[in-house]
Each structure stands twice: as structure tokens, then as C-alpha cells.
PDB file of C-alpha atoms in Angstrom:
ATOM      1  CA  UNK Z   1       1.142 -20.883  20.083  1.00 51.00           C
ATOM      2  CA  UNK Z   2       0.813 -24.412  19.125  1.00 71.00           C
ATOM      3  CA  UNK Z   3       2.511 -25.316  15.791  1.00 92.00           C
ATOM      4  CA  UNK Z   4       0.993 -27.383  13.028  1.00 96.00           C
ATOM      5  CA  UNK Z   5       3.083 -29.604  10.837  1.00 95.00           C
ATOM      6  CA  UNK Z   6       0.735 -30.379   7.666  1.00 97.00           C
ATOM      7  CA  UNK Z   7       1.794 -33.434   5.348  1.00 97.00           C
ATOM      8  CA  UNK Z   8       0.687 -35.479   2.555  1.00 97.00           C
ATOM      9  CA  UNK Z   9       0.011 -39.408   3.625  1.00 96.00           C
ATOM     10  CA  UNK Z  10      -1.622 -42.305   1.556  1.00 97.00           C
ATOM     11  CA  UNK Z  11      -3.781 -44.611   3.314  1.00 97.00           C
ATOM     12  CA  UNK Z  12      -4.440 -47.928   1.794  1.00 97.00           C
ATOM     13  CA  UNK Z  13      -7.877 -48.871   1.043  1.00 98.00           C
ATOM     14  CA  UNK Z  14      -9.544 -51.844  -0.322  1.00 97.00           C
ATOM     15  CA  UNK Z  15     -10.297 -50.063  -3.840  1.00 97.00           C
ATOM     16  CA  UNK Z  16      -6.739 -48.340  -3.758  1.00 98.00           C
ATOM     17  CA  UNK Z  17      -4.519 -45.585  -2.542  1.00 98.00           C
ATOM     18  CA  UNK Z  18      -6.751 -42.725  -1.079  1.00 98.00           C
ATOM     19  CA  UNK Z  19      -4.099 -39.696  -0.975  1.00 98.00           C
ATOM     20  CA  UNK Z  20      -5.346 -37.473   2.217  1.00 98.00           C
ATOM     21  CA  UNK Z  21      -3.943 -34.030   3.929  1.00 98.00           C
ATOM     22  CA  UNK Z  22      -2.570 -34.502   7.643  1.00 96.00           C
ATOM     23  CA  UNK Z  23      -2.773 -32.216  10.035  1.00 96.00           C
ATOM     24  CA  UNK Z  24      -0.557 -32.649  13.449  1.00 92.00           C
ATOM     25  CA  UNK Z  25      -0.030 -30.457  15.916  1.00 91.00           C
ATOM     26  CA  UNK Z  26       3.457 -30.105  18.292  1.00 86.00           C
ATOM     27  CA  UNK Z  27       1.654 -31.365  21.316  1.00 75.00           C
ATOM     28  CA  UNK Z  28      -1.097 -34.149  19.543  1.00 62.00           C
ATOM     29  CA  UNK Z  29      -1.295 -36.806  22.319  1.00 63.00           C
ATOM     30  CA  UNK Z  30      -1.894 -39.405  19.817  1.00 65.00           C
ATOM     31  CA  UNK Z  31      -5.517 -40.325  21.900  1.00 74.00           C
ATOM     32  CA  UNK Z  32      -7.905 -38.571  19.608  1.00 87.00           C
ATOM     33  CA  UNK Z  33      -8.054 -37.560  16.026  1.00 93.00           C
ATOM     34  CA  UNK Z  34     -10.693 -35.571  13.677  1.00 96.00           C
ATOM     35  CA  UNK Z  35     -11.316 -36.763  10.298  1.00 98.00           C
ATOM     36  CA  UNK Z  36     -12.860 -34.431   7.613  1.00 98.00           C
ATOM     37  CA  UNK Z  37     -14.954 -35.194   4.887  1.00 99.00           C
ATOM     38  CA  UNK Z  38     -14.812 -32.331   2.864  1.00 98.00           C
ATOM     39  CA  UNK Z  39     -17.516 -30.772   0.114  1.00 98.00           C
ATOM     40  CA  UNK Z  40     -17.154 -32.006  -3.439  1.00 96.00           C
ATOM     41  CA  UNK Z  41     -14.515 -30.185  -4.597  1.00 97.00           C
ATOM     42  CA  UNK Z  42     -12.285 -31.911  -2.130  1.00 97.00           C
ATOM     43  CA  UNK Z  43      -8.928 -31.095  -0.651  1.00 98.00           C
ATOM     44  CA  UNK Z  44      -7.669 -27.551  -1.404  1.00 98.00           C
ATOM     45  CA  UNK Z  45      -5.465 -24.261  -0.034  1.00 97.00           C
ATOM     46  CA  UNK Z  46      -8.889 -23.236   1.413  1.00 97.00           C
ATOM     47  CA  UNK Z  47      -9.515 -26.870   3.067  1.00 98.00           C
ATOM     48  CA  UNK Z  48      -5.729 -27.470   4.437  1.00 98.00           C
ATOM     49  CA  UNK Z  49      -5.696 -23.900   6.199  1.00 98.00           C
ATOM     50  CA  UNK Z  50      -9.074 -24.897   8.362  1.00 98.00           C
ATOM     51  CA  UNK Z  51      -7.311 -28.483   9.101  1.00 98.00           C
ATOM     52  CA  UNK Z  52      -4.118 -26.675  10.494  1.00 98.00           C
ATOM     53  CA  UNK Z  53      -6.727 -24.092  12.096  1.00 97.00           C
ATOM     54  CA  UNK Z  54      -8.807 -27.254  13.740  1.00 97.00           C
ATOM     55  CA  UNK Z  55      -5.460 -29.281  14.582  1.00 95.00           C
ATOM     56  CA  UNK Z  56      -3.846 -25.855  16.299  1.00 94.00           C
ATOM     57  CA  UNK Z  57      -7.633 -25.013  18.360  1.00 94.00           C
ATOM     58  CA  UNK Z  58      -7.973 -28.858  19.661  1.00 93.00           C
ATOM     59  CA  UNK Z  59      -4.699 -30.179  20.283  1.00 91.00           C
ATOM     60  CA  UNK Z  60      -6.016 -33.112  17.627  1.00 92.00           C
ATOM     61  CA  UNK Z  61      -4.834 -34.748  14.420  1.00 93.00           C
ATOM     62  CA  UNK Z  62      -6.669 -33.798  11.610  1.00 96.00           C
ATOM     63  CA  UNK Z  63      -7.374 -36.035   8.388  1.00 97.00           C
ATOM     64  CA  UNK Z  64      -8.872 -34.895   5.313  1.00 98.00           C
ATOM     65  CA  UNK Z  65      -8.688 -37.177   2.950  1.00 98.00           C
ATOM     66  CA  UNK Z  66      -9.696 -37.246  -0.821  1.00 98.00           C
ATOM     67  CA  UNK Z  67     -12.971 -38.756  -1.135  1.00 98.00           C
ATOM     68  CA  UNK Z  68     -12.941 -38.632  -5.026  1.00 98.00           C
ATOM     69  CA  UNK Z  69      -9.156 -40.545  -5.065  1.00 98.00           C
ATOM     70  CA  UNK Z  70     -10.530 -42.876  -7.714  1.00 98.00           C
ATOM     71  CA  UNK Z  71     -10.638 -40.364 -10.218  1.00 98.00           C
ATOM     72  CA  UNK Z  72      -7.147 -39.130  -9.459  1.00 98.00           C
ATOM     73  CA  UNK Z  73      -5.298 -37.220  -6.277  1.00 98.00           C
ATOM     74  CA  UNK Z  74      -6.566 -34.324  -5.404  1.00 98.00           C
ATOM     75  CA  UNK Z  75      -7.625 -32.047  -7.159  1.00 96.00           C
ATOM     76  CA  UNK Z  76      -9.493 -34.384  -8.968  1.00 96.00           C
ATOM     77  CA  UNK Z  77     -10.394 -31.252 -11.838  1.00 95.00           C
ATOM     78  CA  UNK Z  78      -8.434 -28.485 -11.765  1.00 95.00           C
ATOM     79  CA  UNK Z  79      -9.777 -25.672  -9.379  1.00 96.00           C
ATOM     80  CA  UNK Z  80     -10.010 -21.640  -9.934  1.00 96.00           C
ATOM     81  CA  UNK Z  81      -8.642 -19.711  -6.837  1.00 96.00           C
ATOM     82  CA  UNK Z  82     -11.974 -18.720  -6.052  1.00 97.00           C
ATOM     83  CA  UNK Z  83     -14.782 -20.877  -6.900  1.00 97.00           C
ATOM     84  CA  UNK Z  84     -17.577 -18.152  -8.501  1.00 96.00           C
ATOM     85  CA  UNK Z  85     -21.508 -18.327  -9.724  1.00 91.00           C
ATOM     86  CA  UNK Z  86     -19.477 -18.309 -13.457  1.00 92.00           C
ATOM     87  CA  UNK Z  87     -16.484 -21.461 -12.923  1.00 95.00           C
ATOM     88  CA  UNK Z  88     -19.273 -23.392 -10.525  1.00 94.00           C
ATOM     89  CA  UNK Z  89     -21.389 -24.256 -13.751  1.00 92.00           C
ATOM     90  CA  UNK Z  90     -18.088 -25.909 -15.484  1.00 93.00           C
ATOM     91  CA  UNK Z  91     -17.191 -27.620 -12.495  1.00 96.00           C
ATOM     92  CA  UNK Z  92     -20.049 -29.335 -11.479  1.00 94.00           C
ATOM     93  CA  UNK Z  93     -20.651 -30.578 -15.101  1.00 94.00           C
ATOM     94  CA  UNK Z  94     -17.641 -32.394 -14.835  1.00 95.00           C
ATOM     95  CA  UNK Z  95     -18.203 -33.423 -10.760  1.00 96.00           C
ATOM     96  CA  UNK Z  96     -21.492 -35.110 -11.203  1.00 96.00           C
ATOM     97  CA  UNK Z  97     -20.686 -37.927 -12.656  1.00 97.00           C
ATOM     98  CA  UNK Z  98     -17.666 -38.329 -10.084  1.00 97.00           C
ATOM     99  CA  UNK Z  99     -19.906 -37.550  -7.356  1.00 97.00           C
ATOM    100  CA  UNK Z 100     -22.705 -40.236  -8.112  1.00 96.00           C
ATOM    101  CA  UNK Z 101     -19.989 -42.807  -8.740  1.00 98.00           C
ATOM    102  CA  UNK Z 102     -19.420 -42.639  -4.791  1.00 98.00           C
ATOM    103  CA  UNK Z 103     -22.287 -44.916  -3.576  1.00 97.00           C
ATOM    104  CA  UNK Z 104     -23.092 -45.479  -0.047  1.00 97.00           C
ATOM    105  CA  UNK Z 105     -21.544 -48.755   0.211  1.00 97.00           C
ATOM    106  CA  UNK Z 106     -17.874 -47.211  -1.613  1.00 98.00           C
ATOM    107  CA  UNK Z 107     -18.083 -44.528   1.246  1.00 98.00           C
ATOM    108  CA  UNK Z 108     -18.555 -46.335   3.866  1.00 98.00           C
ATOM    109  CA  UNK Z 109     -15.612 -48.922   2.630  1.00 98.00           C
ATOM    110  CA  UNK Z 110     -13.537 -46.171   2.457  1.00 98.00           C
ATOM    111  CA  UNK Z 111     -14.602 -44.598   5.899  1.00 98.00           C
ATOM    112  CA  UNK Z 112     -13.522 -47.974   7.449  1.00 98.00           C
ATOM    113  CA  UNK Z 113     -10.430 -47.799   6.020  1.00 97.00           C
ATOM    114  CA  UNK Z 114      -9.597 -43.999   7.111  1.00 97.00           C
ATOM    115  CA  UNK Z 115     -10.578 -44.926  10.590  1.00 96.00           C
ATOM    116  CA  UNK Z 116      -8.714 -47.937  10.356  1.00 95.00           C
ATOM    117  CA  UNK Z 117      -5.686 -45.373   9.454  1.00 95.00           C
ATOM    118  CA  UNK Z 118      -6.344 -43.068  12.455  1.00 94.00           C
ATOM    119  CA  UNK Z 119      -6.762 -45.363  15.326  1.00 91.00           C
ATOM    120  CA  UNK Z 120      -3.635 -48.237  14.070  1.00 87.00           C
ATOM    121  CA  UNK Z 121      -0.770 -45.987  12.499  1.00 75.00           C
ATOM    122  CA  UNK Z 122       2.008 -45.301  13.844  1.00 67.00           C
ATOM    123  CA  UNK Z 123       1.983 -41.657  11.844  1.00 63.00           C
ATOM    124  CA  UNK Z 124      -1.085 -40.346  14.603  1.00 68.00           C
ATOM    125  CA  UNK Z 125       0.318 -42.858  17.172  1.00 66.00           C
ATOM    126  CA  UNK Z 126      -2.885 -44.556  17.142  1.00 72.00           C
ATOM    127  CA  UNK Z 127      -6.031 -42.451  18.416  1.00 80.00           C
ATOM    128  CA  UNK Z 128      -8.418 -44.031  20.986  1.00 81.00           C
ATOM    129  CA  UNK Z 129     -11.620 -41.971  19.779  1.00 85.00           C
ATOM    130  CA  UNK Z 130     -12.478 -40.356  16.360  1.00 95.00           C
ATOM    131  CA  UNK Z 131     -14.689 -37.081  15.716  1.00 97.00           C
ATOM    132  CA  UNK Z 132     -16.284 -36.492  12.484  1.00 98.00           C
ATOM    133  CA  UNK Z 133     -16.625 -32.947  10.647  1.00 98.00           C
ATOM    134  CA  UNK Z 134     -18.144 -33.179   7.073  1.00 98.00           C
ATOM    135  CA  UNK Z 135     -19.435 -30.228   4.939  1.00 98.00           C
ATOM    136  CA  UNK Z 136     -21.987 -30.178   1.656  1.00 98.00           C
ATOM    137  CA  UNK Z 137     -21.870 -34.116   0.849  1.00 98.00           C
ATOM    138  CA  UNK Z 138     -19.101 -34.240   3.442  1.00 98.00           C
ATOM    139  CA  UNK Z 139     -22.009 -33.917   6.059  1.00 98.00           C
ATOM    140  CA  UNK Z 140     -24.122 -36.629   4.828  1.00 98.00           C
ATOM    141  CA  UNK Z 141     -21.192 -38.978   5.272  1.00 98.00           C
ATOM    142  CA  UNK Z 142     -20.129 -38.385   8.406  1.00 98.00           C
ATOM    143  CA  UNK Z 143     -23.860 -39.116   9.068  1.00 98.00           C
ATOM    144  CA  UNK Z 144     -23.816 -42.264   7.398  1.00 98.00           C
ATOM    145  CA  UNK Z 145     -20.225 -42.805   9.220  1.00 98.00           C
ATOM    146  CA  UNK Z 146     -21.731 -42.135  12.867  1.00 98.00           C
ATOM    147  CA  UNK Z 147     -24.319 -44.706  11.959  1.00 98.00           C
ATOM    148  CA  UNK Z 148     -22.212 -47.388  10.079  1.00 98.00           C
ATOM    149  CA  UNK Z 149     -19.568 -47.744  12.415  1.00 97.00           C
ATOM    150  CA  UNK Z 150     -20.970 -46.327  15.867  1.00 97.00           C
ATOM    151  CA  UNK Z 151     -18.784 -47.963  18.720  1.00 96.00           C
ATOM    152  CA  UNK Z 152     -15.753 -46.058  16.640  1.00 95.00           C
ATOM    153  CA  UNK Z 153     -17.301 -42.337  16.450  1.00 97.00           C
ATOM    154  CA  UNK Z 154     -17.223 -39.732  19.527  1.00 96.00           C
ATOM    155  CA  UNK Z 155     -19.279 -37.182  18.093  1.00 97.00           C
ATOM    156  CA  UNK Z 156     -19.632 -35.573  14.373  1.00 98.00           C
ATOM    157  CA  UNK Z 157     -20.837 -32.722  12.988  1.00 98.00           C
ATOM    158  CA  UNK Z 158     -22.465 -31.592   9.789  1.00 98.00           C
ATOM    159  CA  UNK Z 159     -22.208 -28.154   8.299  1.00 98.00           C
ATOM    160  CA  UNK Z 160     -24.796 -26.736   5.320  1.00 98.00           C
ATOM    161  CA  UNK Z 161     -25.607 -31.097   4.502  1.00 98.00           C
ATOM    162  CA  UNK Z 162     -27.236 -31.593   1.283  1.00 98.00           C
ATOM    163  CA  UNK Z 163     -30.372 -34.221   1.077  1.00 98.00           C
ATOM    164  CA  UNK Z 164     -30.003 -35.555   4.693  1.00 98.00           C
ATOM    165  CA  UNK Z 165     -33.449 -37.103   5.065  1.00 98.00           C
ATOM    166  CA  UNK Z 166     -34.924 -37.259   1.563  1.00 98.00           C
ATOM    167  CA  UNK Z 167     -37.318 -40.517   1.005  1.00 97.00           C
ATOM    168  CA  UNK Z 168     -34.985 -42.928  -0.558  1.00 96.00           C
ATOM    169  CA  UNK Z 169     -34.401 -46.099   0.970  1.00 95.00           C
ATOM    170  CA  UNK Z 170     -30.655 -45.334   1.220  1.00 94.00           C
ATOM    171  CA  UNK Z 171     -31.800 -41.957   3.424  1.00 98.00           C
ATOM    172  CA  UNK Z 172     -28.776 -40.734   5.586  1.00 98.00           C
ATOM    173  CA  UNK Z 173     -30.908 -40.203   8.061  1.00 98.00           C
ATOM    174  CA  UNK Z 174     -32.538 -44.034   8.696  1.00 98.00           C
ATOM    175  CA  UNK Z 175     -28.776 -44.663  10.430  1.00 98.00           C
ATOM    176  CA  UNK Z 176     -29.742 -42.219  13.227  1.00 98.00           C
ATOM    177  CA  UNK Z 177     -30.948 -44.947  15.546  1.00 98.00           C
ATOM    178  CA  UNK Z 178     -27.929 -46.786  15.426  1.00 98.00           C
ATOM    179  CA  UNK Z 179     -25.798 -43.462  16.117  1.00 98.00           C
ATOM    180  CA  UNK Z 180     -24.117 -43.345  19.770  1.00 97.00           C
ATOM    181  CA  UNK Z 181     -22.161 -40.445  19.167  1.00 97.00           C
ATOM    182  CA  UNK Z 182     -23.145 -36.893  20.182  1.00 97.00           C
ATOM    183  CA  UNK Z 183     -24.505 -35.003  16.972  1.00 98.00           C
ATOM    184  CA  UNK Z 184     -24.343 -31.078  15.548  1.00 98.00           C
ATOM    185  CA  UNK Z 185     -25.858 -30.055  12.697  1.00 98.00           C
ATOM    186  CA  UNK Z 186     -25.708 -26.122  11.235  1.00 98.00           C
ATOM    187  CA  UNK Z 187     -28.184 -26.093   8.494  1.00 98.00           C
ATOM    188  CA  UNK Z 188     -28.374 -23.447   5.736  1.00 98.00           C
ATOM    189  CA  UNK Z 189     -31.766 -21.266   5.289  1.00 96.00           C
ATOM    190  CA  UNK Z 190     -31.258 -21.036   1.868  1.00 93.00           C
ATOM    191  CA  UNK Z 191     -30.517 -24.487   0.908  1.00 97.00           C
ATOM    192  CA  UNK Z 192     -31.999 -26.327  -2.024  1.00 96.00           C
ATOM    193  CA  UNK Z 193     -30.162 -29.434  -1.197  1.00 97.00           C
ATOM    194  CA  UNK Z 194     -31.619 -29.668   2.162  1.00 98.00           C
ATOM    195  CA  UNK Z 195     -35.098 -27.513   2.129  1.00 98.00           C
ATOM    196  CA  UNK Z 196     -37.217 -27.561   5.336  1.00 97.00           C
ATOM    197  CA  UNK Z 197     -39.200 -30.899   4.974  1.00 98.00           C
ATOM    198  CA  UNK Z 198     -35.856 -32.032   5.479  1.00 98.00           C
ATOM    199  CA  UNK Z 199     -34.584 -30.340   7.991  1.00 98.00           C
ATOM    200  CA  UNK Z 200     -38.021 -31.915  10.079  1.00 98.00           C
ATOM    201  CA  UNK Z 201     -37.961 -35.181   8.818  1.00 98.00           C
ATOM    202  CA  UNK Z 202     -34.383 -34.816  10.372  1.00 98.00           C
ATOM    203  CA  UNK Z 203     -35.358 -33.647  13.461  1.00 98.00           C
ATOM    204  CA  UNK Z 204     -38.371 -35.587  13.483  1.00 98.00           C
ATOM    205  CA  UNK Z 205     -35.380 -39.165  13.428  1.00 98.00           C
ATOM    206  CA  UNK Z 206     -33.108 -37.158  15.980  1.00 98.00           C
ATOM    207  CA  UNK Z 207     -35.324 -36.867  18.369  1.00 97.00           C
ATOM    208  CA  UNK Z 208     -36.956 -40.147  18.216  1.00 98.00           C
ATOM    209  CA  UNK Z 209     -34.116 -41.865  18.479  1.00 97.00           C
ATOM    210  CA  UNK Z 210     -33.328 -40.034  21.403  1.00 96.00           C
ATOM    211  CA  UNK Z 211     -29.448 -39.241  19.991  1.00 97.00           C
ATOM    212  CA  UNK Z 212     -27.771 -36.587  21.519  1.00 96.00           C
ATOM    213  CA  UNK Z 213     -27.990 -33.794  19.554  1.00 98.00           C
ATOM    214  CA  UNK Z 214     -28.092 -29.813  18.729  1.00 98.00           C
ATOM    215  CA  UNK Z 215     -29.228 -28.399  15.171  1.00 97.00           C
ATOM    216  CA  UNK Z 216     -29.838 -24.981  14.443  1.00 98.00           C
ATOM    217  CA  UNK Z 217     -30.981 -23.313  11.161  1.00 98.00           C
ATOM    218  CA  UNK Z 218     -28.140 -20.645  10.551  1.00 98.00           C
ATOM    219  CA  UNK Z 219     -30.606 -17.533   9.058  1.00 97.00           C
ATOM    220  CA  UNK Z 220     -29.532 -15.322   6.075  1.00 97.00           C
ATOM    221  CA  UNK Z 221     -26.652 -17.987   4.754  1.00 98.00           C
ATOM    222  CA  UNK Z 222     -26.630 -19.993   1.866  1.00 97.00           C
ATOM    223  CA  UNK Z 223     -25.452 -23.857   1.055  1.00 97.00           C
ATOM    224  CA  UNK Z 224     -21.176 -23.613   1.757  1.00 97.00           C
ATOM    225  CA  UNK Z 225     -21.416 -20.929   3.699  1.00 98.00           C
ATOM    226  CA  UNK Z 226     -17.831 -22.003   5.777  1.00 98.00           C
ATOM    227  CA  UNK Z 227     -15.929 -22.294   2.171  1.00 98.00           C
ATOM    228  CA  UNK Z 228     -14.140 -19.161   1.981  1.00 97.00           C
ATOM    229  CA  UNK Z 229     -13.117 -19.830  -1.480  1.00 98.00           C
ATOM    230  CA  UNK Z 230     -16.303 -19.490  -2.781  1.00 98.00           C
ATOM    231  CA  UNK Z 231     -19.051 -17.019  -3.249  1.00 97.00           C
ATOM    232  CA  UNK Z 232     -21.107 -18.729  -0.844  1.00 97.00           C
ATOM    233  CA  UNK Z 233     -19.119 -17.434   1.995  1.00 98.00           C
ATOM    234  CA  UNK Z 234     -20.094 -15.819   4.774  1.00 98.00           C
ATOM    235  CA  UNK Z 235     -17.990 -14.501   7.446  1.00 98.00           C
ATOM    236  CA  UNK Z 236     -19.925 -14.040  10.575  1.00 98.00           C
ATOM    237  CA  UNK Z 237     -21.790 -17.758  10.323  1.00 98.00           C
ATOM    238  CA  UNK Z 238     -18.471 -19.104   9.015  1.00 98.00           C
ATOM    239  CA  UNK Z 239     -16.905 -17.789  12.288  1.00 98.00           C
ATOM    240  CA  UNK Z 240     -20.262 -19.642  14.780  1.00 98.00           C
ATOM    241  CA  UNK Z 241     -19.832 -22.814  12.834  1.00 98.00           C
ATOM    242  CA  UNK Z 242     -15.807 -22.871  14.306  1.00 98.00           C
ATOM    243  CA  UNK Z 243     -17.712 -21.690  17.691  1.00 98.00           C
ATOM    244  CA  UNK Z 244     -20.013 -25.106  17.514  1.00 98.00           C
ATOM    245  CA  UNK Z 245     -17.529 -27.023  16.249  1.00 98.00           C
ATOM    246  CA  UNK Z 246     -14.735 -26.351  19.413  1.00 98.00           C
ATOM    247  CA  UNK Z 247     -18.259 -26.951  22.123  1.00 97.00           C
ATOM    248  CA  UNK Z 248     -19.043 -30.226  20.530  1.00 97.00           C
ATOM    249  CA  UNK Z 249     -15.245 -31.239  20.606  1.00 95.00           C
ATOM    250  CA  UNK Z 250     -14.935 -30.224  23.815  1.00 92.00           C
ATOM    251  CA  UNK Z 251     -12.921 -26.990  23.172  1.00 73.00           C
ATOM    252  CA  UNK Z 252     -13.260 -23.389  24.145  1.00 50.00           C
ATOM    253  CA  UNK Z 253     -14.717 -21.285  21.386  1.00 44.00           C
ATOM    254  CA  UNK Z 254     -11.696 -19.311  19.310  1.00 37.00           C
ATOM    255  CA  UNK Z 255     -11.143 -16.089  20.396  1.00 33.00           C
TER     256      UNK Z 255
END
């Protein structure tokens, strides 16, 4: 079995120190990496155990780093052990503001700098290619990442996204055209954030961009259903989402 060494690491960004979880595996070749964008309550226990379990199933570094670093290293509020219907009221009170103070052009600086990190440092030995994985808001950057800077990406994914194609100018989804990386989407049935005029105005860009892509609607799951550490969780399409995630980076599904 390959062993994972997991680490804290600063990367230096043009707003500041963005503190971020590394995961490396024994036998990393240094050529490609896989950088997270998490949901909005950031790096956790929860989060570092499914970087160690992506670095150990792909042979790849793993970033994750703390998209709210601004506010403070991770976690930016202090987090229950289990994130319930009761303690997600609280948090998000005091996340919203935090949240909306990450504008498109802030994430995207920062994304520049966090591939910057992966493919020059001498920690990850400099990877050639870079995947994306984001979940909840994670997903809609690692849209807007695919789009912004698309002669860096390989492929990215999105898991339960959150207002994906809405009709604002600033849309996630207007960057599709520009996207040369392959795409995966596993959308949430029971999703405000991302209800089903969404979903097609999604699919609707994908497919007229001609993008390669796969997105599937997972039924009977709600919005975080791969976050074990909340109530949102669900096992079985917690388990396909890993299954996707290994095809689109090239990896055998876990057995």
C-alpha cells in the first residue's frame, strides 16, 4: 500500500499567505498534481482524510488549500465535529459575509497563484499537468479555473456545484468555451443552489461548446452529499463520486 505523508505548506499569493493541506504520496512522480477547492467550510479532519485517500488512489499530489485565508488559517470559524441541520444555521450566518467577499476576480488571483505553487516548487517537484476537484462553491471555481487559465488544466471535476449557470454576467458557466480540459460534473437532485434550469442551461453551454464532458444528475441525494461530516451525507453516491473521480483522472475505480 502506498503511503501518504500529509503536511501543512504556505503558498505565497499576491493578497498574502494562503495556508493549504498537502497531500504526497511515497511514489508521487512529481509530473502531475490535483488541487482541491473545497466547500465553504474549508479545510478540515473530514477534507484532509479524502486528500490522503485521492493522493494514495492516483499516485498524485494533492493540494487543498484555504480559500477563505484572508479571514484567518483554516478553520476560518470554529467547526463542530459534525456539521448538523442545528450548528449549519450559526455557521453560515457568520460564512456569508466571508463567502461573498471572495469575488471572481480574488479567486481566480488566487487560483494562479496555487497553480503557480504546483507546477514551480520544489516541495511537488514541479508538476507538468494540473487536475481540478471542487465541491459546493469549490465546483464553481474549478469551473471558472478550467476556463481562466485553460492551457494549465487537464481535466476538473465538480461535485453537488451551487449556481453554475445562473443569469449573471459573471455566470461560471460563460467560461465553458474557453475550457480545453475534459469536464465531470455530479449534480445533486435535490439542490436549491443548482435547480434544473441550471443544470440545462449547463448542459445547454457544454454541449455547444463542444467540451469534453460527462454530467449526470445523482437521484435521491442532496447538496454535499460527499461531506461525511455533515448530515448531507450519503454513502452509496459518496462512494460513485470517488468512482467518477479515479475514470476522469485516469485511475481504476477503488475497490
Amino acid at each position: 500500500m502506498t503511503s501518504v505523508r500529509g503536511t501543512t505548506v504556505d503558498i505565497p499569493t499576491e493578497d498574502g499567505t494562503a495556508d493549504a493541506y498537502l497531500a504526497q504520496p511515497e511514489t508521487a512522480t512529481g509530473r502531475s498534481a490535483v488541487l482541491v477547492f473545497t466547500d465553504a467550510f474549508g479545510p478540515r479532519p473530514r477534507v484532509r482524510s479524502a486528500a490522503d485517500r485521492l493522493a494514495h488512489e492516483t499516485g498524485r499530489t494533492v493540494l487543498v488549500p484555504n480559500l477563505h485565508y484572508r479571514h484567518g488559517r483554516a478553520p476560518v470559524v470554529p467547526l463542530p465535529e459534525r456539521i448538523d441541520e442545528e450548528s449549519r444555521g450559526a455557521l453560515w450566518r457568520t460564512l456569508r459575509p466571508v463567502l461573498r467577499s471572495l469575488t471572481p476576480v480574488l479567486a481566480m488571483r488566487d487560483a494562479g497563484a496555487y497553480l503557480n505553487w504546483l507546477t514551480g516548487s520544489n516541495s511537488v517537484a514541479g508538476a507538468e499537468s494540473v487536475a481540478l476537484v471542487g465541491y459546493c462553491v469549490g465546483a464553481r471555481l474549478a469551473l471558472l479555473t478550467a476556463g481562466t487559465y485553460p492551457e494549465r488544466v487537464e481535466s476538473a471535476a465538480g461535485f453537488h456545484g451551487g449556481r453554475l449557470a445562473t443569469e449573471e454576467p459573471d455566470s461560471p458557466h460563460l467560461v465553458i468555451p474557453r475550457i480545453t480540459a475534459g469536464l465531470y460534473f455530479g449534480h445533486a437532485d435535490n439542490d436549491p443552489s443548482l435547480p434544473p434550469d441550471q443544470i440545462r442551461r449547463l448542459e445547454n453551454a457544454l454541449a455547444d461548446s463542444g467540451v469534453r464532458h460527462r454530467s449526470e444528475v445523482y437521484a435521491g441525494v442532496g447538496h454535499g452529499f460527499t461531506q461525511a461530516d455533515t448530515d448531507a451525507y450519503d454513502k452509496d453516491a459518496d462512494e460513485r463520486h470517488w468512482a467518477a473521480l479515479l475514470d476522469l483522472l485516469g485511475h481504476a475505480a477503488p475497490s
